[in-house]
PDB file of C-alpha atoms and ligand atoms in Angstrom:
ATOM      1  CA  UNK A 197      13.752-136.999 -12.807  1.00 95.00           C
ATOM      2  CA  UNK A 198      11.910-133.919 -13.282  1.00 98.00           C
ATOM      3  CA  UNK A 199       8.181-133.955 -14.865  1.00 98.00           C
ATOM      4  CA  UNK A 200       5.245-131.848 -15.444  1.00 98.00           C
ATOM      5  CA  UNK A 201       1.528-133.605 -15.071  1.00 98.00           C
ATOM      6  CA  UNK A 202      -1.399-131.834 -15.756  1.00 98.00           C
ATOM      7  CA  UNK A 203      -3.367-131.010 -12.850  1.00 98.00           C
ATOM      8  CA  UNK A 204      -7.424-130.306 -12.737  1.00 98.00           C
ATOM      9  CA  UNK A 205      -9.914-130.579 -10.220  1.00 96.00           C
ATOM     10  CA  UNK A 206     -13.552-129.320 -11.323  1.00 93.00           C
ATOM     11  CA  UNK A 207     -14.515-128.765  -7.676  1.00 92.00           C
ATOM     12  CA  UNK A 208     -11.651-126.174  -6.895  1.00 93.00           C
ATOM     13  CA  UNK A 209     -12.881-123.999  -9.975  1.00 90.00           C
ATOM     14  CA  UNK A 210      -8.990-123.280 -10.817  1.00 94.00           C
ATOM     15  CA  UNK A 211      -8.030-124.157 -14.206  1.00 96.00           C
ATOM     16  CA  UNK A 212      -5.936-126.429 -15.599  1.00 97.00           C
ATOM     17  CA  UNK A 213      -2.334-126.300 -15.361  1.00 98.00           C
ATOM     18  CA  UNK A 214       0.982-128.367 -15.591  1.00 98.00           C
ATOM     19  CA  UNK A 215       2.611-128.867 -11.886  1.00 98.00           C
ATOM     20  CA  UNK A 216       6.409-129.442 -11.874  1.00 98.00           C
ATOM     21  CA  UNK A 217       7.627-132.829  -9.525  1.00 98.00           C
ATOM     22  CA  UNK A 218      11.015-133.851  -9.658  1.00 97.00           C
ATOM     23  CA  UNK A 219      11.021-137.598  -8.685  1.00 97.00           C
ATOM     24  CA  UNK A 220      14.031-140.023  -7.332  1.00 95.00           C
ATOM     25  CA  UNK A 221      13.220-143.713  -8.713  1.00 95.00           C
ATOM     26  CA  UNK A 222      14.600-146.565  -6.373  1.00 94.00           C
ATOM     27  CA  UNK A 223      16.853-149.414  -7.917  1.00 94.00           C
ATOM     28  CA  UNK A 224      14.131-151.352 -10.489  1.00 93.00           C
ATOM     29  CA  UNK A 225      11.920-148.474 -10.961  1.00 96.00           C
ATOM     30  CA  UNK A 226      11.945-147.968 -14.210  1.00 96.00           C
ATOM     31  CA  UNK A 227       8.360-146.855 -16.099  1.00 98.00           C
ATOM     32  CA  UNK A 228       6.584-144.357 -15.732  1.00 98.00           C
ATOM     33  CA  UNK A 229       4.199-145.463 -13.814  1.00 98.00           C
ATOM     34  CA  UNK A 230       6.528-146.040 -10.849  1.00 98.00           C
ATOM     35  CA  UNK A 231       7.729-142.295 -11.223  1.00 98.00           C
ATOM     36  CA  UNK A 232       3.693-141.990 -10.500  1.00 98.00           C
ATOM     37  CA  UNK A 233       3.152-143.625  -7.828  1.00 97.00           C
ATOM     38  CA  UNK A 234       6.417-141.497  -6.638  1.00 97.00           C
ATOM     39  CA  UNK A 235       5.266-138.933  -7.249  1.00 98.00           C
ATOM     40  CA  UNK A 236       1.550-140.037  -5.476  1.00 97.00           C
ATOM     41  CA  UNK A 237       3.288-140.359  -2.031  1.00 96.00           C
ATOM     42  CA  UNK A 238       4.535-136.473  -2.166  1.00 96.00           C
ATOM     43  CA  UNK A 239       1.113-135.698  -3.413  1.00 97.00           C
ATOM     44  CA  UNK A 240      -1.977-137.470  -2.082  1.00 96.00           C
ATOM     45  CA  UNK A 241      -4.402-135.181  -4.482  1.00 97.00           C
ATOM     46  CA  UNK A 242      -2.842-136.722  -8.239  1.00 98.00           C
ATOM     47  CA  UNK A 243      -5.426-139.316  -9.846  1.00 98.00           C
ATOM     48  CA  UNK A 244      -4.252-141.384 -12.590  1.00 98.00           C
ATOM     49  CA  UNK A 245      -6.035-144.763 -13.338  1.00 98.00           C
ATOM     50  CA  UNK A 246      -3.761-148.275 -13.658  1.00 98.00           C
ATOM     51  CA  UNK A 247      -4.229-151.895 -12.265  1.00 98.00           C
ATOM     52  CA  UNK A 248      -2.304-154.370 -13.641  1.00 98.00           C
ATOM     53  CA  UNK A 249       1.053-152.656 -13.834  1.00 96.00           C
ATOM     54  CA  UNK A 250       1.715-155.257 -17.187  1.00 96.00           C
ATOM     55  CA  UNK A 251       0.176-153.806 -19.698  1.00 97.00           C
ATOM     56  CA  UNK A 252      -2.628-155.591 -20.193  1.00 97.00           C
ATOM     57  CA  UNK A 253      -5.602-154.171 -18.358  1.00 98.00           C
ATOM     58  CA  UNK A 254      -5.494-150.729 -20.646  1.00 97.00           C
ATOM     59  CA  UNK A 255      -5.946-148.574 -17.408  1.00 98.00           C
ATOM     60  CA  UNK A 256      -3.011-146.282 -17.774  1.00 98.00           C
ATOM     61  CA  UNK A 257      -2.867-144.884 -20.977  1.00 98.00           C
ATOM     62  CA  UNK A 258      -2.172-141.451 -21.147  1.00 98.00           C
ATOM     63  CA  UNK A 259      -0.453-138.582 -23.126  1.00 98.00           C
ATOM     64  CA  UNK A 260       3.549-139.010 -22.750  1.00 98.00           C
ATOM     65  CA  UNK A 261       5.418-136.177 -24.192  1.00 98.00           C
ATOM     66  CA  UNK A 262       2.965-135.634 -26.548  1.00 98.00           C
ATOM     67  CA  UNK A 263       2.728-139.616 -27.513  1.00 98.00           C
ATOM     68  CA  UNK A 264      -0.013-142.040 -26.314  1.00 98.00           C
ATOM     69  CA  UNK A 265       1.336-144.894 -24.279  1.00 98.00           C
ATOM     70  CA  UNK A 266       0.984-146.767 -21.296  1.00 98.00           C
ATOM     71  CA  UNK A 267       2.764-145.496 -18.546  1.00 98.00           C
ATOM     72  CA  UNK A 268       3.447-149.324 -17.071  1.00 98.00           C
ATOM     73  CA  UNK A 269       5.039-150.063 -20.181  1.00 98.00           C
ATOM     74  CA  UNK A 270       7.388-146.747 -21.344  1.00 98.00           C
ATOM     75  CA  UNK A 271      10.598-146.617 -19.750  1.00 97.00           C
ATOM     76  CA  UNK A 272      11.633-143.649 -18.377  1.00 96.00           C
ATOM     77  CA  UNK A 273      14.573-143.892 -20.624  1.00 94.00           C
ATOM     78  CA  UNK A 274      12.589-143.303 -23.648  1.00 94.00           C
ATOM     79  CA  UNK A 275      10.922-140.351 -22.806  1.00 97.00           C
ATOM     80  CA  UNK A 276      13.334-137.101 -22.790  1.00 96.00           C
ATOM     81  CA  UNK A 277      13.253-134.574 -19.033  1.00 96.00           C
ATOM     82  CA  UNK A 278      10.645-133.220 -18.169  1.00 97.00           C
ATOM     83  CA  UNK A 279       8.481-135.717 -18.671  1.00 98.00           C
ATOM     84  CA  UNK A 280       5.215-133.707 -19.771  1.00 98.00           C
ATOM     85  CA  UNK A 281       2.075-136.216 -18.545  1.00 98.00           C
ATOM     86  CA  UNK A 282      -1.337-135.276 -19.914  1.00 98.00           C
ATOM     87  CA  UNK A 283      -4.384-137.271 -19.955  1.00 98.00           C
ATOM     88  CA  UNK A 284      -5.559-138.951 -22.916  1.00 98.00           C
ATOM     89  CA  UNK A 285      -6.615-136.043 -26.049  1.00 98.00           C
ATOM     90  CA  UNK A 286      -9.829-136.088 -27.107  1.00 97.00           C
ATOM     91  CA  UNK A 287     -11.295-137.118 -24.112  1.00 98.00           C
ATOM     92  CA  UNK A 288     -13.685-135.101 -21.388  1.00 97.00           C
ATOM     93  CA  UNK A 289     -11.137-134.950 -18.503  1.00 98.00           C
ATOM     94  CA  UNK A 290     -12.723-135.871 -15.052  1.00 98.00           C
ATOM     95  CA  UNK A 291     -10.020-135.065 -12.873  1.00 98.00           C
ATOM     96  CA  UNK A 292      -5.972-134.592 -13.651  1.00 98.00           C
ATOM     97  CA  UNK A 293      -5.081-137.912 -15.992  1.00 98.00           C
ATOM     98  CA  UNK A 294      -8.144-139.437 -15.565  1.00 98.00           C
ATOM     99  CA  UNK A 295     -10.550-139.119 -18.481  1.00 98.00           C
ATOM    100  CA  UNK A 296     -14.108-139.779 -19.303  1.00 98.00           C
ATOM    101  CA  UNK A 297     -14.404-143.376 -21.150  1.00 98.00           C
ATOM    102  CA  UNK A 298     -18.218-143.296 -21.340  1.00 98.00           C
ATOM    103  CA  UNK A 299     -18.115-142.573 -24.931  1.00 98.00           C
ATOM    104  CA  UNK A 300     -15.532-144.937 -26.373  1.00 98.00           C
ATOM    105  CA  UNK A 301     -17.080-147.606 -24.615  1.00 98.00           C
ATOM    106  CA  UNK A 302     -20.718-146.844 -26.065  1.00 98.00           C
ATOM    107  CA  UNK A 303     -19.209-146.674 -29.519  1.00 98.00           C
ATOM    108  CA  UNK A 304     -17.677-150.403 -28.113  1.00 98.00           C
ATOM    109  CA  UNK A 305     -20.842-151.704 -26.899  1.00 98.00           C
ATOM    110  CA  UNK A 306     -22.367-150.831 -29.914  1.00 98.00           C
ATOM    111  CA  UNK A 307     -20.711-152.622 -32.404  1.00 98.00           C
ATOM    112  CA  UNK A 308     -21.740-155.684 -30.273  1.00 98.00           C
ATOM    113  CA  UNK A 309     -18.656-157.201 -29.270  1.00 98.00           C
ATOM    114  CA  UNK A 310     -19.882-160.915 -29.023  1.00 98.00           C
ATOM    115  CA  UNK A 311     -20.473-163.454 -31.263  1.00 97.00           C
ATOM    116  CA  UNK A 312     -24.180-163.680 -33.008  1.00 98.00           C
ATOM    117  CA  UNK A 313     -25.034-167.110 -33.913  1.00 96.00           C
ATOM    118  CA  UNK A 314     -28.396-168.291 -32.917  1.00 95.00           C
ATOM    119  CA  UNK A 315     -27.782-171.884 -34.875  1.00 95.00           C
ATOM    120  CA  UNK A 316     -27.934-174.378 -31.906  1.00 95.00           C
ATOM    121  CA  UNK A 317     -25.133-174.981 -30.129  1.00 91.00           C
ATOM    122  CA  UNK A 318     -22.964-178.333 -30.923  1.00 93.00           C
ATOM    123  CA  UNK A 319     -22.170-181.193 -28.014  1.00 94.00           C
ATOM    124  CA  UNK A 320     -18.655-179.653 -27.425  1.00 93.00           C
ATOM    125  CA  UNK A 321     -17.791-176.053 -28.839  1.00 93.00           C
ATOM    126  CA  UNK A 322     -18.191-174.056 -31.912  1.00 94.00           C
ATOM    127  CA  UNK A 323     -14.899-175.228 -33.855  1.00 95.00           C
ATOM    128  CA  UNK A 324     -12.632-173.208 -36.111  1.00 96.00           C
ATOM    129  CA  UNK A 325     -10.028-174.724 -38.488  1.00 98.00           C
ATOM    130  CA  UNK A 326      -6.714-173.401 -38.135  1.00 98.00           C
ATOM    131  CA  UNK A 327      -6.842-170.954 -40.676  1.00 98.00           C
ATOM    132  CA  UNK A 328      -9.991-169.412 -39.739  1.00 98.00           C
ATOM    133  CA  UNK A 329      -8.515-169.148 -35.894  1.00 98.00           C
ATOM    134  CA  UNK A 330      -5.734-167.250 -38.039  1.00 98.00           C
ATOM    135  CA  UNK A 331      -7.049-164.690 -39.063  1.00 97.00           C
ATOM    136  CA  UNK A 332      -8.026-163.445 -35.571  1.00 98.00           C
ATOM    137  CA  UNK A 333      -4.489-162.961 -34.512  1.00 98.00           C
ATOM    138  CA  UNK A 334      -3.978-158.731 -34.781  1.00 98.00           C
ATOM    139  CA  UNK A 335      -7.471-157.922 -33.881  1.00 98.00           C
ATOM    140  CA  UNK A 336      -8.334-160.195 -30.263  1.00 98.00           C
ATOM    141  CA  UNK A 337      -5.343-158.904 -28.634  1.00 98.00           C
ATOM    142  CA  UNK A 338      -6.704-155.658 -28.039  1.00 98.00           C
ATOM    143  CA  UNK A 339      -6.826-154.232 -24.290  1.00 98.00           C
ATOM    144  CA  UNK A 340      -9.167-151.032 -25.159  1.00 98.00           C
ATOM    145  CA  UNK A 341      -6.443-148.911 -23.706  1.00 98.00           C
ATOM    146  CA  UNK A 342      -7.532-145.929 -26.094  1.00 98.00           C
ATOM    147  CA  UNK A 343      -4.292-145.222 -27.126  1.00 98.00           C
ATOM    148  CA  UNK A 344      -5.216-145.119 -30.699  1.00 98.00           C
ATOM    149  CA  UNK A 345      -8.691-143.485 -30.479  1.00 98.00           C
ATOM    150  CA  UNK A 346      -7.309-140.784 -28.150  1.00 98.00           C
ATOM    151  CA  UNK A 347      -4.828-140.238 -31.155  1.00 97.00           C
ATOM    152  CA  UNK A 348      -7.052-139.661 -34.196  1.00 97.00           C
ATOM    153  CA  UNK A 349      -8.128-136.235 -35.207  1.00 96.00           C
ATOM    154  CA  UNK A 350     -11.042-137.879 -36.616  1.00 96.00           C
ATOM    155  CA  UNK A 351     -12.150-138.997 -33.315  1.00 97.00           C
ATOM    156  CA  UNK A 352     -11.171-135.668 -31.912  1.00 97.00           C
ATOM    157  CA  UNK A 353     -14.237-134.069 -34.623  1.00 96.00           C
ATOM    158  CA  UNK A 354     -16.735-136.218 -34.255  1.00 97.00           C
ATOM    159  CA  UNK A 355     -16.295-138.368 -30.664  1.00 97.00           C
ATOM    160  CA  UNK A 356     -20.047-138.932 -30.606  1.00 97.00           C
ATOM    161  CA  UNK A 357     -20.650-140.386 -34.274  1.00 97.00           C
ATOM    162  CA  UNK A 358     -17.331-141.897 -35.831  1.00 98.00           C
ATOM    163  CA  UNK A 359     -17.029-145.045 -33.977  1.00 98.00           C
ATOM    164  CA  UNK A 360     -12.772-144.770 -33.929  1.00 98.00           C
ATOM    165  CA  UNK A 361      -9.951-146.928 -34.491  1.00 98.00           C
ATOM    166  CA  UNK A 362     -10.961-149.563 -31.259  1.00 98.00           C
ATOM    167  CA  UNK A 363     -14.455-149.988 -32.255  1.00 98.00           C
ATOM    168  CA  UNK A 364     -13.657-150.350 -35.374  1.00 98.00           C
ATOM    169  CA  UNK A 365     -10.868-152.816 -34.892  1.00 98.00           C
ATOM    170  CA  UNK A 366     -13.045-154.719 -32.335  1.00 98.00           C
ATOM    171  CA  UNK A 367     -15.857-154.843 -35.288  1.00 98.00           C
ATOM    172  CA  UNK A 368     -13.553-156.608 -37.527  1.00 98.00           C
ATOM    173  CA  UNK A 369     -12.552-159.066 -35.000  1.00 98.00           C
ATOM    174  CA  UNK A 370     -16.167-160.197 -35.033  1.00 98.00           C
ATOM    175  CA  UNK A 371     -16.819-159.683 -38.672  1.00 98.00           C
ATOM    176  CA  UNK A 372     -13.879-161.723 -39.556  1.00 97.00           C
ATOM    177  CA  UNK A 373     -14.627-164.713 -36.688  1.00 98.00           C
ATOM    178  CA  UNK A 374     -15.548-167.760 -38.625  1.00 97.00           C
ATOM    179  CA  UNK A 375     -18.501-168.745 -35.635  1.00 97.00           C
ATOM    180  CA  UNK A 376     -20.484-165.586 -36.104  1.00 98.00           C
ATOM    181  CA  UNK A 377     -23.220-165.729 -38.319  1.00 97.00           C
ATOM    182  CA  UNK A 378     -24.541-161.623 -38.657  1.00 97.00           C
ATOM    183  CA  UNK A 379     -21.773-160.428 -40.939  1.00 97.00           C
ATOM    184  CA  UNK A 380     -24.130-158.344 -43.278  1.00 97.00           C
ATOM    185  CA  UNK A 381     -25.529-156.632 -40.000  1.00 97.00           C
ATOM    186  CA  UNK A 382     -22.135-155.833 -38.646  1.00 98.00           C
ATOM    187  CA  UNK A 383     -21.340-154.296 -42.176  1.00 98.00           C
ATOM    188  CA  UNK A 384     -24.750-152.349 -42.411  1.00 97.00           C
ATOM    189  CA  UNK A 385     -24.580-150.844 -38.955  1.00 98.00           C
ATOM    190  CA  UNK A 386     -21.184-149.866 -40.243  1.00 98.00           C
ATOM    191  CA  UNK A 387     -22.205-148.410 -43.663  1.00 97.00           C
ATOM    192  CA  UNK A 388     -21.910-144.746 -42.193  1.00 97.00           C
ATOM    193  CA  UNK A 389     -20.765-141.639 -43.662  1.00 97.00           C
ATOM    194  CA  UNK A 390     -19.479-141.071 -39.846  1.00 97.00           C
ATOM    195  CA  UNK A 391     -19.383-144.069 -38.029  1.00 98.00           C
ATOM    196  CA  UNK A 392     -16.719-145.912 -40.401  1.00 98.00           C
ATOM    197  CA  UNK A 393     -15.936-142.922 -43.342  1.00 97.00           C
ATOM    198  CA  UNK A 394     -14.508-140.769 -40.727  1.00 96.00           C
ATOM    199  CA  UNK A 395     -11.537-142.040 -41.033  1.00 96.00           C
ATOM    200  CA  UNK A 396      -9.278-140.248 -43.275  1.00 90.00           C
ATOM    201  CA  UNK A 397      -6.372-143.236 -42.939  1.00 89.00           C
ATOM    202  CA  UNK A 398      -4.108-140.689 -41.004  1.00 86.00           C
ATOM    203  CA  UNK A 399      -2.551-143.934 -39.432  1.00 92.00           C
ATOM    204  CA  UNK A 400      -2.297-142.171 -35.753  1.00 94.00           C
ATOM    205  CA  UNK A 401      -4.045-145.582 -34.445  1.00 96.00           C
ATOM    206  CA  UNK A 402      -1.556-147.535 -35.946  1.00 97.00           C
ATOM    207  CA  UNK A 403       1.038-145.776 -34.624  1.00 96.00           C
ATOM    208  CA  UNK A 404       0.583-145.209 -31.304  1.00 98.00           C
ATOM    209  CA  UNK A 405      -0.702-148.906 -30.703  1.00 98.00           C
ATOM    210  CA  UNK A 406       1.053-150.397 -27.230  1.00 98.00           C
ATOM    211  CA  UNK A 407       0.150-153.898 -28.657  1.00 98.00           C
ATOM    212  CA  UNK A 408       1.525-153.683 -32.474  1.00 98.00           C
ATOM    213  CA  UNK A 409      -2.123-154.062 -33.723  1.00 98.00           C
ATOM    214  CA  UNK A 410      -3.065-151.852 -36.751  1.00 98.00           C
ATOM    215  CA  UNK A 411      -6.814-149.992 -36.632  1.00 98.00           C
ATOM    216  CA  UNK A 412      -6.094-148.684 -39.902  1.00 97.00           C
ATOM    217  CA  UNK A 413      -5.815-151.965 -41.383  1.00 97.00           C
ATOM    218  CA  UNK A 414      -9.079-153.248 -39.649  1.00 98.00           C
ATOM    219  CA  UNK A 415     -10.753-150.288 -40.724  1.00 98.00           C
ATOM    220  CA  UNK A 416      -9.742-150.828 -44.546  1.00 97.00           C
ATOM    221  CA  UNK A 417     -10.018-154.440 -44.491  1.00 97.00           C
ATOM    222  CA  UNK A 418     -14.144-153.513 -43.264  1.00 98.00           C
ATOM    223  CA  UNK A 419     -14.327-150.280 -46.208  1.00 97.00           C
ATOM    224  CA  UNK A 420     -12.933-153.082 -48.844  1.00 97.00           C
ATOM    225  CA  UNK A 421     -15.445-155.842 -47.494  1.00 96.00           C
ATOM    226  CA  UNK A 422     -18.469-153.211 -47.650  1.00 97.00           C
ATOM    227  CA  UNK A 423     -17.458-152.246 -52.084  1.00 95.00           C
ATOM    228  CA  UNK A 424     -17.458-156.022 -52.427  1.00 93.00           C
ATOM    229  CA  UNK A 425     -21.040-156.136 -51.240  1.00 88.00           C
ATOM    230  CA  UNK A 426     -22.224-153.053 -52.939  1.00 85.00           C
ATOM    231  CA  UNK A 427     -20.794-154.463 -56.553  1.00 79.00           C
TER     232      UNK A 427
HETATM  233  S1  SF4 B 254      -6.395-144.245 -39.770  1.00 95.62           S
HETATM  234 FE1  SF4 B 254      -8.503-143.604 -39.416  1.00 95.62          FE
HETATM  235  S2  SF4 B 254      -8.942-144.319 -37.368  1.00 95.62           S
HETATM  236 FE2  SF4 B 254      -6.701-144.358 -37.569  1.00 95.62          FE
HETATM  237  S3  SF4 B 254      -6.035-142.378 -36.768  1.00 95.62           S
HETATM  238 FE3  SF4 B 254      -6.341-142.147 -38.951  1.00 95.62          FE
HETATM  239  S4  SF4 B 254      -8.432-141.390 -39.201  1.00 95.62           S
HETATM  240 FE4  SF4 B 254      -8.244-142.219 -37.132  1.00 95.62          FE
HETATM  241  S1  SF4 B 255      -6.120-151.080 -30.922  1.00 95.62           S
HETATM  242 FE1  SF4 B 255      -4.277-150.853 -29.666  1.00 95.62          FE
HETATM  243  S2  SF4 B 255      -4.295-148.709 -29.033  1.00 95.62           S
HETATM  244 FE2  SF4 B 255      -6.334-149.183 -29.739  1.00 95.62          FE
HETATM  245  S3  SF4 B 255      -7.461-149.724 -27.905  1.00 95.62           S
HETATM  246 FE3  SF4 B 255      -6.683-151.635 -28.817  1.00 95.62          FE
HETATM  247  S4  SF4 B 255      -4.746-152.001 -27.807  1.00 95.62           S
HETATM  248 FE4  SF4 B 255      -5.277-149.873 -27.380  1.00 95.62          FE
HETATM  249  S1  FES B 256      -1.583-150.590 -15.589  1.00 95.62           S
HETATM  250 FE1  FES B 256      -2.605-152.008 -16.850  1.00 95.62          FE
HETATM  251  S2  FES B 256      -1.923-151.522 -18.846  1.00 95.62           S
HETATM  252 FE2  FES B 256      -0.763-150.211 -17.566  1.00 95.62          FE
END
């Protein structure tokens, strides 16, 4: 298979540029992740970031043929020759597909992604009812991969003020969790001409999601919780 990756090292003051591999995948290779680490042995000097090889640890994502995935989860059949690899848009690039995450996970961190309840704890654990454990489902299943921030134009503006489709998705999984008790905080903090407003409902996020999850939903079901409050 041939491909082109994007290739830049800050230290060798060159700049950026695609480099052309052609790759031979042995019987049950069949992402692209495996055409990486092919393509790793014939060249030592390629970084690229991945762990658990499953899709699940969000370390891989990356810009396939002009389409956010993760490369441990998109077949090489789905992705027409050459296979252009780029790192993550929108992102400060460290070195070849590895980007800079420090702002996405500030944004992250700042939406406090843990529950706020300061009512004493019961005997057991705090309990949900069915429903309310419901209405979780599309929002905890998130892996921070980046996928869907790395894909909004929005982001691409304003990466140090609009908090992007993951934060904003991982604020509604604590606004809507039945145990936390700061909701009106969580939607003040929120209340931002940039932090939330940014979004323009472009649907990138949603589109580009590995895990079926929908940002743009999130980020409406927040904007419709916030008019509620203000009438
Ligand atoms: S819906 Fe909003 S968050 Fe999602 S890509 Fe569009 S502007 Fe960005
Ligand atoms: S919402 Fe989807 S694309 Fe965005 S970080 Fe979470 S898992 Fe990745
Ligand atoms: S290596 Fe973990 S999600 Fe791809």
């Amino acid at each position: 298979m041939r491909f082109k990756v994007y290739r830049f090292d800050p230290e060798s003051g060159a700049k950026p540029a695609f480099q052309d591999y052609d790759v031979r995948l042995a019987p049950g290779e069949h992402k692209v992740l495996d055409a990486l680490v092919r393509i790793k042995e014939q060249d030592d000097s390629l970084s690229f970031r991945r762990s658990c090889r499953e899709g699940v640890c969000g370390s891989d994502a990356m810009n396939i043929n002009g389409r956010n995935r993760l490369a441990c989860i998109t077949d090489v059949t789905e992705v027409p020759e050459p296979v252009v690899l780029a790192p993550l848009p929108g992102f400060p690039v460290i070195r070849d597909l590895v980007v800079d995450m420090t702002m996405f996970f500030k944004h992250y961190h700042e939406i406090r992604p843990y529950l706020v309840n300061d009512e004493p704890p019961p005997e057991r654990e705090r309990l949900q009812s069915p429903a309310e454990r419901e209405r979780l489902n599309g929002l905890y299943e998130c892996i921070l991969c980046a996928c869907c921030t790395g894909f909004c134009p929005s982001y691409w503006w304003n990466p140090d003020k609009f908090v992007g489709p993951a934060g904003l998705l991982q604020a509604e999984r604590f606004i809507t969790d039945s145990r936390d008790r700061d909701t009106a905080g969580r939607l003040a903090f929120l209340d931002d001409v940039y932090k939330l407003y940014r979004c323009r409902t472009i649907m990138n996020c949603t589109e580009v999601c590995p895990k079926g999850l929908s940002p743009a939903r999130a980020i409406e079901h927040i904007k419709v919780q916030l008019l509620k409050r203000s009438t």
